Amino acid sequence: MKLAIVGVGQAGGKILDRLLEYDATRNTGFVGHAVAVNSATTDLDGLAHVPERDRLLVGSAIVNGHGTGTDPEVGERCVREELSEIESAVGRATTSHTDAFLVIAGLGGGTGSGGAPIVAERLGEIYAEPVYGLGILPSEDEGGIYSRNAADSLQRFVAATNNVLLFDNGAAKSAGETLSGGYADINQEIATRFGTLFSAGEIDALGDDVAESVVDSSEIINTLGERGLTSIGYASEQLPQAERGGGGGLLSRFLGGDDEPEFASSGDATNRITSLTRRATLGQLTLPCERSSTSRALVIVSGPPDALNRKGIDAARRWLEETTECRAVRAGDYPLADEDRVAVLVVLSGVTDVPRIERLQQQAADSEAEAEAREATSEEKTRDLLEYDEE
Ligand code: GDP
């Protein structure tokens, strides 16, 4: 599906950069247009793939290019002040081919946390196409300020979008991803999952490989719905040498090799698809949640055409229907001629039982109460400290 993407703040910009890299190296073409918005000059300078003219510095008159110091109210002001410039930058390359908008931000900081809901709201007012959010939740050990910012921002982001797809940094860290190299591994994981989802609906790039079972953008849009939260599962497997399509197989036939097809039997392909679907659903989700609270789901199976089959995809859909106890499960494939892996992506949309968000809100409320108490004590103690008896 063709997206116009706006990355707001540091995390928003860095993840946008990785999605552009993913799109360029795989030639998938799902990024129609990309704009990075930030109040910090150094963050914009650090981007590698967003073209210079699509990097917008906002709030110079307020923070002079130095960022918001993790203050979402300042972030919101910086973005509001430049909303018409952001609008023009997005509008410059938005065409009738744009299927949807995606606004990306880390919800625990300042610029993205305060600014992303404002950008999403404005795009929703101007365009008829859906506006989605990709929100990054802070890990629990980042502390109270980040939790408060994220809890407030999430509420506003959900209200301003058709769906917020969430990625929990804390869950990724506990699953063994490292923060070394400034989130490099985590951002790679984000680009793989969301790049797979959005490129799956971009069927123009597939040429002759389009089969009737292929997922198109309307299926993604119907799965994401009108409002709510989404979590994504993913699993992939390298195909054994004998089953890979492309150059190797052709060459061996060229050299007088076996005339038999080199691919595994359809039974193997079916089993592989169903076992990957289980791993994707039951393994690490971008937002850990109770799977049976899903409102709508989608399974996308990608890989070389010979490793995909209708039977496997149907079995995967049935299994997901039973596991999520949800009847609105769509399924399809995304054939990629040159791939040597089969991957399954599972979209759990409209999830409502999310313990992480309850903890986030609790952490936010505790931190708010503690900050108020501390402020009151500090005022009192400062008065005691400065007052003295003149006698
Ligand atoms: P902003 O520039 O003021 O919007 O602040 P940031 O984008 O730095 O947002 C802060 C939050 O985003 C932090 O609490 C982190 O949880 C998260 N974060 C920052 N950078 C990255 C990144 O590169 N990747 C990911 N996954 N999360 C990030």
Short mmCIF file of C-alpha atoms and ligand atoms in Angstrom, two decimals:
data_model
loop_
_atom_site.label_atom_id
_atom_site.label_comp_id
_atom_site.label_asym_id
_atom_site.label_seq_id
_atom_site.Cartn_x
_atom_site.Cartn_y
_atom_site.Cartn_z
CA MET A 1 0.00 0.00 0.00
CA LYS A 2 1.27 3.45 -0.84
CA LEU A 3 1.93 5.58 2.23
CA ALA A 4 2.77 9.20 2.93
CA ILE A 5 4.76 9.03 6.17
CA VAL A 6 5.57 11.73 8.72
CA GLY A 7 8.20 10.95 11.38
CA VAL A 8 7.89 13.33 14.36
CA GLY A 9 10.71 13.74 16.91
CA GLN A 10 13.89 11.74 17.27
CA ALA A 11 12.48 8.21 17.37
CA GLY A 12 9.92 9.10 14.66
CA GLY A 13 12.67 10.35 12.34
CA LYS A 14 15.03 7.43 12.96
CA ILE A 15 12.33 4.83 12.35
CA LEU A 16 11.18 6.66 9.22
CA ASP A 17 14.81 6.56 8.02
CA ARG A 18 14.91 2.77 8.55
CA LEU A 19 11.63 2.26 6.69
CA LEU A 20 13.01 4.25 3.76
CA GLU A 21 16.12 2.07 3.78
CA TYR A 22 13.97 -1.10 3.91
CA ASP A 23 11.85 0.18 1.00
CA ALA A 24 14.89 1.12 -1.11
CA THR A 25 16.88 -2.09 -0.58
CA ARG A 26 13.89 -4.32 -1.35
CA ASN A 27 12.42 -2.13 -4.04
CA THR A 28 8.97 -2.52 -2.54
CA GLY A 29 7.73 1.03 -3.23
CA PHE A 30 5.38 1.43 -0.25
CA VAL A 31 6.83 4.79 0.78
CA GLY A 32 5.26 7.29 -1.57
CA HIS A 33 6.53 10.27 0.36
CA ALA A 34 8.34 10.90 3.65
CA VAL A 35 8.68 13.98 5.85
CA ALA A 36 10.71 14.26 9.08
CA VAL A 37 9.60 16.88 11.62
CA ASN A 38 11.74 17.83 14.61
CA SER A 39 12.52 20.69 16.97
CA ALA A 40 16.16 19.56 17.32
CA THR A 41 18.60 20.39 14.51
CA THR A 42 21.07 17.62 15.40
CA ASP A 43 18.39 14.91 15.13
CA LEU A 44 17.44 16.07 11.63
CA ASP A 45 21.11 16.23 10.61
CA GLY A 46 21.57 12.62 11.74
CA LEU A 47 19.07 11.24 9.20
CA ALA A 48 20.52 9.40 6.21
CA HIS A 49 17.61 8.53 3.91
CA VAL A 50 15.08 11.35 4.29
CA PRO A 51 15.86 13.90 1.54
CA GLU A 52 17.12 17.25 2.93
CA ARG A 53 14.15 19.19 1.59
CA ASP A 54 11.74 16.89 3.44
CA ARG A 55 13.33 17.58 6.85
CA LEU A 56 11.40 20.26 8.70
CA LEU A 57 12.77 22.10 11.71
CA VAL A 58 9.87 23.33 13.84
CA GLY A 59 9.65 25.68 16.82
CA SER A 60 12.90 27.59 16.16
CA ALA A 61 11.37 30.69 17.76
CA ILE A 62 10.54 28.67 20.89
CA VAL A 63 13.49 26.29 21.41
CA ASN A 64 16.03 27.59 18.92
CA GLY A 65 16.74 24.18 17.39
CA HIS A 66 17.62 22.56 20.73
CA GLY A 67 14.66 20.19 21.22
CA THR A 68 11.96 20.26 23.88
CA GLY A 69 13.74 18.68 26.86
CA THR A 70 11.17 15.84 27.04
CA ASP A 71 8.26 18.29 27.41
CA PRO A 72 5.24 17.36 25.24
CA GLU A 73 3.54 20.72 25.82
CA VAL A 74 6.52 22.46 24.25
CA GLY A 75 6.51 19.80 21.50
CA GLU A 76 2.87 20.52 20.77
CA ARG A 77 3.50 24.28 20.56
CA CYS A 78 6.48 23.79 18.23
CA VAL A 79 4.38 21.65 15.88
CA ARG A 80 1.26 23.83 16.02
CA GLU A 81 3.30 26.88 15.11
CA GLU A 82 4.47 25.21 11.91
CA LEU A 83 1.41 23.17 11.05
CA SER A 84 0.83 24.84 7.70
CA GLU A 85 4.46 24.19 6.63
CA ILE A 86 4.06 20.54 7.65
CA GLU A 87 0.80 20.41 5.68
CA SER A 88 2.49 21.81 2.54
CA ALA A 89 5.47 19.45 2.86
CA VAL A 90 3.15 16.42 3.10
CA GLY A 91 0.88 17.77 0.36
CA ARG A 92 3.80 18.30 -2.05
CA ALA A 93 4.00 14.64 -3.02
CA THR A 94 0.67 13.25 -1.87
CA THR A 95 -1.17 11.98 -4.94
CA SER A 96 -4.28 10.03 -5.84
CA HIS A 97 -2.11 6.90 -5.40
CA THR A 98 -1.67 7.55 -1.68
CA ASP A 99 -3.67 4.85 0.16
CA ALA A 100 -3.06 6.08 3.71
CA PHE A 101 -0.97 8.31 5.98
CA LEU A 102 1.33 7.07 8.73
CA VAL A 103 2.58 9.28 11.58
CA ILE A 104 5.47 7.81 13.59
CA ALA A 105 6.66 8.94 17.04
CA GLY A 106 8.20 7.85 20.33
CA LEU A 107 5.37 8.60 22.78
CA GLY A 108 7.55 9.08 25.88
CA GLY A 109 9.56 12.12 24.72
CA GLY A 110 8.59 15.71 23.88
CA THR A 111 8.40 16.61 20.18
CA GLY A 112 6.89 13.31 19.00
CA SER A 113 4.74 12.82 22.09
CA GLY A 114 3.16 16.28 21.92
CA GLY A 115 3.37 16.81 18.16
CA ALA A 116 2.34 13.50 16.54
CA PRO A 117 -1.34 13.63 17.61
CA ILE A 118 -1.55 17.22 16.25
CA VAL A 119 -0.11 16.20 12.87
CA ALA A 120 -2.40 13.15 12.68
CA GLU A 121 -5.46 15.21 13.56
CA ARG A 122 -4.68 17.77 10.86
CA LEU A 123 -4.09 15.12 8.17
CA GLY A 124 -7.40 13.52 9.14
CA GLU A 125 -9.15 16.86 8.63
CA ILE A 126 -7.62 17.44 5.20
CA TYR A 127 -7.59 13.99 3.59
CA ALA A 128 -10.23 11.31 3.10
CA GLU A 129 -7.66 8.47 3.32
CA PRO A 130 -7.09 6.80 6.69
CA VAL A 131 -4.44 8.15 9.05
CA TYR A 132 -2.51 5.60 11.12
CA GLY A 133 -0.11 6.10 13.99
CA LEU A 134 3.00 4.07 14.71
CA GLY A 135 3.68 4.74 18.38
CA ILE A 136 6.71 3.62 20.40
CA LEU A 137 6.06 2.99 24.09
CA PRO A 138 8.95 3.68 26.48
CA SER A 139 10.33 0.76 28.46
CA GLU A 140 9.26 0.71 32.12
CA ASP A 141 12.78 1.47 33.36
CA GLU A 142 12.78 4.85 31.58
CA GLY A 143 10.82 6.21 34.53
CA GLY A 144 7.81 8.31 35.49
CA ILE A 145 8.12 11.29 33.15
CA TYR A 146 8.29 9.06 30.08
CA SER A 147 5.31 7.01 31.28
CA ARG A 148 3.23 10.11 31.91
CA ASN A 149 4.07 11.56 28.53
CA ALA A 150 3.26 8.26 26.81
CA ALA A 151 -0.03 7.67 28.67
CA ASP A 152 -1.28 11.19 27.77
CA SER A 153 -0.02 11.09 24.21
CA LEU A 154 -1.48 7.64 23.52
CA GLN A 155 -4.98 8.83 24.43
CA ARG A 156 -4.73 11.76 22.04
CA PHE A 157 -3.03 9.72 19.31
CA VAL A 158 -5.83 7.13 19.35
CA ALA A 159 -8.45 9.88 19.16
CA ALA A 160 -6.67 11.50 16.19
CA THR A 161 -6.12 8.36 14.07
CA ASN A 162 -7.92 5.41 12.51
CA ASN A 163 -5.57 3.05 14.33
CA VAL A 164 -2.38 3.21 16.39
CA LEU A 165 0.05 0.38 15.76
CA LEU A 166 2.14 0.05 18.89
CA PHE A 167 5.68 -1.13 19.52
CA ASP A 168 6.74 -1.57 23.14
CA ASN A 169 10.46 -0.91 23.62
CA GLY A 170 10.29 -2.69 26.99
CA ALA A 171 8.95 -5.93 25.51
CA ALA A 172 11.62 -5.87 22.80
CA LYS A 173 14.34 -5.33 25.40
CA SER A 174 13.15 -8.19 27.56
CA ALA A 175 13.06 -10.38 24.45
CA GLY A 176 16.81 -9.88 24.17
CA GLU A 177 17.08 -6.95 21.76
CA THR A 178 19.82 -4.61 22.85
CA LEU A 179 19.93 -0.86 23.05
CA SER A 180 23.57 -0.79 21.98
CA GLY A 181 24.22 1.41 18.95
CA GLY A 182 21.27 3.69 19.82
CA TYR A 183 18.36 1.30 19.30
CA ALA A 184 19.85 -0.15 16.09
CA ASP A 185 18.57 -3.71 16.64
CA ILE A 186 15.14 -2.59 17.81
CA ASN A 187 14.71 -0.23 14.86
CA GLN A 188 15.70 -3.02 12.50
CA GLU A 189 12.97 -5.20 14.03
CA ILE A 190 10.45 -2.35 13.66
CA ALA A 191 11.40 -1.81 9.99
CA THR A 192 11.08 -5.54 9.23
CA ARG A 193 7.64 -5.91 10.80
CA PHE A 194 6.02 -2.70 9.60
CA GLY A 195 7.87 -2.80 6.26
CA THR A 196 6.50 -6.32 5.66
CA LEU A 197 2.97 -5.19 6.54
CA PHE A 198 2.86 -2.10 4.35
CA SER A 199 4.80 -3.51 1.40
CA ALA A 200 2.41 -6.49 1.32
CA GLY A 201 -0.39 -4.25 0.15
CA GLU A 202 1.81 -2.60 -2.50
CA ILE A 203 0.96 -5.00 -5.29
CA ASP A 204 1.95 -2.75 -8.21
CA ALA A 205 5.58 -3.70 -7.58
CA LEU A 206 4.84 -7.41 -7.94
CA GLY A 207 4.30 -7.44 -11.70
CA ASP A 208 3.24 -10.84 -13.02
CA ASP A 209 3.41 -12.61 -9.66
CA VAL A 210 0.02 -11.34 -8.54
CA ALA A 211 -2.23 -14.22 -7.56
CA GLU A 212 -5.84 -13.98 -6.46
CA SER A 213 -4.85 -14.71 -2.87
CA VAL A 214 -2.54 -11.72 -2.67
CA VAL A 215 -3.21 -9.21 0.12
CA ASP A 216 -4.14 -5.77 -1.15
CA SER A 217 -4.34 -2.43 0.60
CA SER A 218 -8.10 -2.59 1.16
CA GLU A 219 -7.66 -5.73 3.26
CA ILE A 220 -5.09 -3.98 5.44
CA ILE A 221 -7.37 -0.93 5.74
CA ASN A 222 -10.39 -3.10 6.65
CA THR A 223 -8.35 -4.98 9.24
CA LEU A 224 -7.09 -1.80 10.88
CA GLY A 225 -10.64 -0.40 11.04
CA GLU A 226 -11.74 3.00 12.26
CA ARG A 227 -10.27 3.30 15.76
CA GLY A 228 -8.15 1.28 18.16
CA LEU A 229 -4.81 -0.36 18.85
CA THR A 230 -2.87 -2.96 16.90
CA SER A 231 -0.17 -5.45 17.79
CA ILE A 232 1.95 -7.33 15.25
CA GLY A 233 3.51 -10.80 15.41
CA TYR A 234 6.19 -12.05 13.03
CA ALA A 235 8.19 -15.21 12.34
CA SER A 236 10.35 -16.25 9.42
CA GLU A 237 12.37 -19.24 8.28
CA GLN A 238 15.21 -19.62 5.81
CA LEU A 239 14.31 -22.11 3.06
CA PRO A 240 16.62 -25.08 2.62
CA GLN A 241 18.89 -24.67 -0.43
CA ALA A 242 16.90 -27.20 -2.45
CA GLU A 243 13.69 -25.20 -2.08
CA ARG A 244 14.97 -21.79 -3.01
CA GLY A 245 13.76 -20.35 -6.28
CA GLY A 246 15.59 -17.90 -8.48
CA GLY A 247 19.09 -18.15 -9.96
CA GLY A 248 20.36 -21.37 -8.32
CA GLY A 249 17.49 -23.55 -9.50
CA LEU A 250 17.54 -22.17 -12.99
CA LEU A 251 21.27 -22.59 -13.29
CA SER A 252 21.19 -26.23 -12.26
CA ARG A 253 18.46 -26.93 -14.82
CA PHE A 254 20.52 -25.06 -17.38
CA LEU A 255 23.47 -27.30 -16.63
CA GLY A 256 21.41 -30.38 -17.40
CA GLY A 257 20.14 -31.02 -13.86
CA ASP A 258 17.01 -32.79 -12.86
CA ASP A 259 13.84 -31.76 -14.69
CA GLU A 260 11.76 -32.28 -11.55
CA PRO A 261 10.69 -29.12 -9.77
CA GLU A 262 13.13 -28.32 -7.01
CA PHE A 263 10.53 -27.30 -4.49
CA ALA A 264 9.23 -29.11 -1.47
CA SER A 265 5.95 -30.95 -1.67
CA SER A 266 2.83 -28.86 -1.02
CA GLY A 267 2.46 -30.71 2.30
CA ASP A 268 5.80 -29.32 3.49
CA ALA A 269 4.83 -25.81 2.39
CA THR A 270 1.48 -26.10 4.23
CA ASN A 271 3.14 -27.30 7.44
CA ARG A 272 5.74 -24.57 7.26
CA ILE A 273 3.07 -21.86 6.88
CA THR A 274 0.97 -23.13 9.79
CA SER A 275 3.94 -23.58 12.10
CA LEU A 276 5.24 -20.07 11.27
CA THR A 277 1.74 -18.67 11.95
CA ARG A 278 1.79 -20.27 15.41
CA ARG A 279 5.25 -18.88 16.12
CA ALA A 280 4.26 -15.40 14.91
CA THR A 281 1.08 -15.35 17.02
CA LEU A 282 2.30 -17.01 20.20
CA GLY A 283 5.80 -15.46 20.20
CA GLN A 284 6.89 -11.89 20.80
CA LEU A 285 4.26 -9.34 19.76
CA THR A 286 5.09 -5.66 19.16
CA LEU A 287 2.56 -4.98 21.95
CA PRO A 288 2.10 -7.88 24.36
CA CYS A 289 -1.67 -8.39 24.74
CA GLU A 290 -4.37 -10.96 25.38
CA ARG A 291 -4.84 -12.51 21.94
CA SER A 292 -8.49 -13.35 22.52
CA SER A 293 -9.28 -9.62 22.85
CA THR A 294 -8.59 -9.11 19.11
CA SER A 295 -11.42 -7.56 17.06
CA ARG A 296 -10.00 -8.18 13.56
CA ALA A 297 -6.95 -10.09 12.35
CA LEU A 298 -4.90 -10.57 9.20
CA VAL A 299 -2.26 -13.18 8.30
CA ILE A 300 0.20 -12.33 5.53
CA VAL A 301 2.51 -15.05 4.21
CA SER A 302 5.45 -13.83 2.15
CA GLY A 303 8.14 -15.74 0.28
CA PRO A 304 8.94 -17.22 -3.12
CA PRO A 305 5.75 -18.23 -5.01
CA ASP A 306 6.55 -21.97 -4.87
CA ALA A 307 6.73 -21.91 -1.08
CA LEU A 308 3.25 -20.35 -0.75
CA ASN A 309 0.04 -22.29 -1.15
CA ARG A 310 -3.66 -21.74 -0.68
CA LYS A 311 -4.04 -24.75 1.59
CA GLY A 312 -1.42 -23.45 4.02
CA ILE A 313 -2.91 -19.98 4.06
CA ASP A 314 -6.43 -21.36 4.70
CA ALA A 315 -5.11 -23.55 7.51
CA ALA A 316 -3.29 -20.56 9.02
CA ARG A 317 -6.48 -18.49 8.91
CA ARG A 318 -8.55 -21.23 10.57
CA TRP A 319 -5.95 -21.71 13.30
CA LEU A 320 -5.84 -17.95 13.99
CA GLU A 321 -9.65 -17.78 14.12
CA GLU A 322 -9.68 -20.47 16.81
CA THR A 323 -6.79 -19.02 18.78
CA THR A 324 -8.06 -15.44 18.84
CA GLU A 325 -11.73 -16.50 19.08
CA CYS A 326 -12.29 -13.87 16.42
CA ARG A 327 -14.33 -14.45 13.27
CA ALA A 328 -13.01 -11.48 11.30
CA VAL A 329 -9.72 -13.04 10.17
CA ARG A 330 -8.38 -12.26 6.72
CA ALA A 331 -5.45 -14.07 5.10
CA GLY A 332 -3.41 -13.77 1.96
CA ASP A 333 0.06 -13.92 0.50
CA TYR A 334 2.77 -11.67 -0.77
CA PRO A 335 4.89 -13.47 -3.35
CA LEU A 336 8.51 -12.32 -3.61
CA ALA A 337 10.38 -14.02 -6.45
CA ASP A 338 13.92 -13.46 -5.17
CA GLU A 339 13.35 -14.26 -1.49
CA ASP A 340 15.02 -17.20 0.25
CA ARG A 341 12.83 -16.98 3.38
CA VAL A 342 9.20 -17.58 4.14
CA ALA A 343 7.77 -15.10 6.64
CA VAL A 344 4.41 -14.88 8.37
CA LEU A 345 3.11 -11.59 9.73
CA VAL A 346 0.07 -11.58 12.00
CA VAL A 347 -1.90 -8.37 12.56
CA LEU A 348 -4.05 -8.33 15.73
CA SER A 349 -6.22 -5.25 15.42
CA GLY A 350 -8.59 -3.64 17.91
CA VAL A 351 -6.97 -5.39 20.89
CA THR A 352 -8.46 -4.30 24.21
CA ASP A 353 -6.77 -6.40 26.91
CA VAL A 354 -3.29 -4.88 27.16
CA PRO A 355 -1.67 -5.16 30.61
CA ARG A 356 1.27 -2.99 29.52
CA ILE A 357 -1.03 0.00 28.97
CA GLU A 358 -2.67 -0.50 32.35
CA ARG A 359 0.79 -0.53 33.99
CA LEU A 360 1.80 2.53 31.98
CA GLN A 361 -1.25 4.42 33.25
CA GLN A 362 -0.59 3.30 36.82
CA GLN A 363 3.06 4.37 36.55
CA ALA A 364 1.90 7.71 35.12
CA ALA A 365 -0.64 8.27 37.93
CA ASP A 366 1.90 7.30 40.64
CA SER A 367 4.51 9.57 39.17
CA GLU A 368 2.03 12.48 38.89
CA ALA A 369 0.99 12.07 42.55
CA GLU A 370 4.60 11.81 43.68
CA ALA A 371 5.61 14.89 41.68
CA GLU A 372 2.77 16.93 43.21
CA ALA A 373 3.63 15.82 46.75
CA ARG A 374 7.31 16.54 46.20
CA GLU A 375 6.53 19.99 44.78
CA ALA A 376 4.41 20.87 47.82
CA THR A 377 7.06 19.62 50.29
CA SER A 378 9.79 21.38 48.40
CA GLU A 379 7.90 24.72 48.50
CA GLU A 380 7.34 24.34 52.21
CA LYS A 381 10.96 23.39 52.90
CA THR A 382 12.29 26.22 50.76
CA ARG A 383 10.12 28.67 52.72
CA ASP A 384 11.41 27.22 56.01
CA LEU A 385 14.94 27.44 54.74
CA LEU A 386 14.72 31.09 53.69
CA GLU A 387 12.57 32.48 56.47
CA TYR A 388 14.30 33.59 59.63
CA ASP A 389 13.31 35.38 62.71
CA GLU A 390 14.68 38.91 62.60
CA GLU A 391 14.79 39.07 66.33
P1 GDP B 1 11.47 13.58 20.97
O1 GDP B 1 12.57 13.80 19.97
O2 GDP B 1 11.34 14.69 21.93
O3 GDP B 1 10.17 13.25 20.35
O4 GDP B 1 11.87 12.34 21.86
P2 GDP B 1 12.33 10.88 21.40
O5 GDP B 1 11.91 10.57 20.04
O6 GDP B 1 13.77 10.72 21.76
O7 GDP B 1 11.36 10.02 22.32
C1 GDP B 1 11.73 9.49 23.48
C2 GDP B 1 11.26 8.06 23.57
O8 GDP B 1 11.34 7.38 22.34
C3 GDP B 1 12.19 7.37 24.51
O9 GDP B 1 11.52 7.29 25.70
C4 GDP B 1 12.43 6.02 23.92
O10 GDP B 1 11.51 5.12 24.50
C5 GDP B 1 12.05 6.16 22.49
N1 GDP B 1 13.16 6.19 21.52
C6 GDP B 1 14.06 7.19 21.27
N2 GDP B 1 14.82 6.89 20.20
C7 GDP B 1 14.40 5.69 19.75
C8 GDP B 1 14.76 4.85 18.66
O11 GDP B 1 15.65 5.14 17.85
N3 GDP B 1 14.06 3.69 18.53
C9 GDP B 1 13.08 3.32 19.38
N4 GDP B 1 12.48 2.15 19.18
N5 GDP B 1 12.71 4.07 20.40
C10 GDP B 1 13.35 5.25 20.58
#
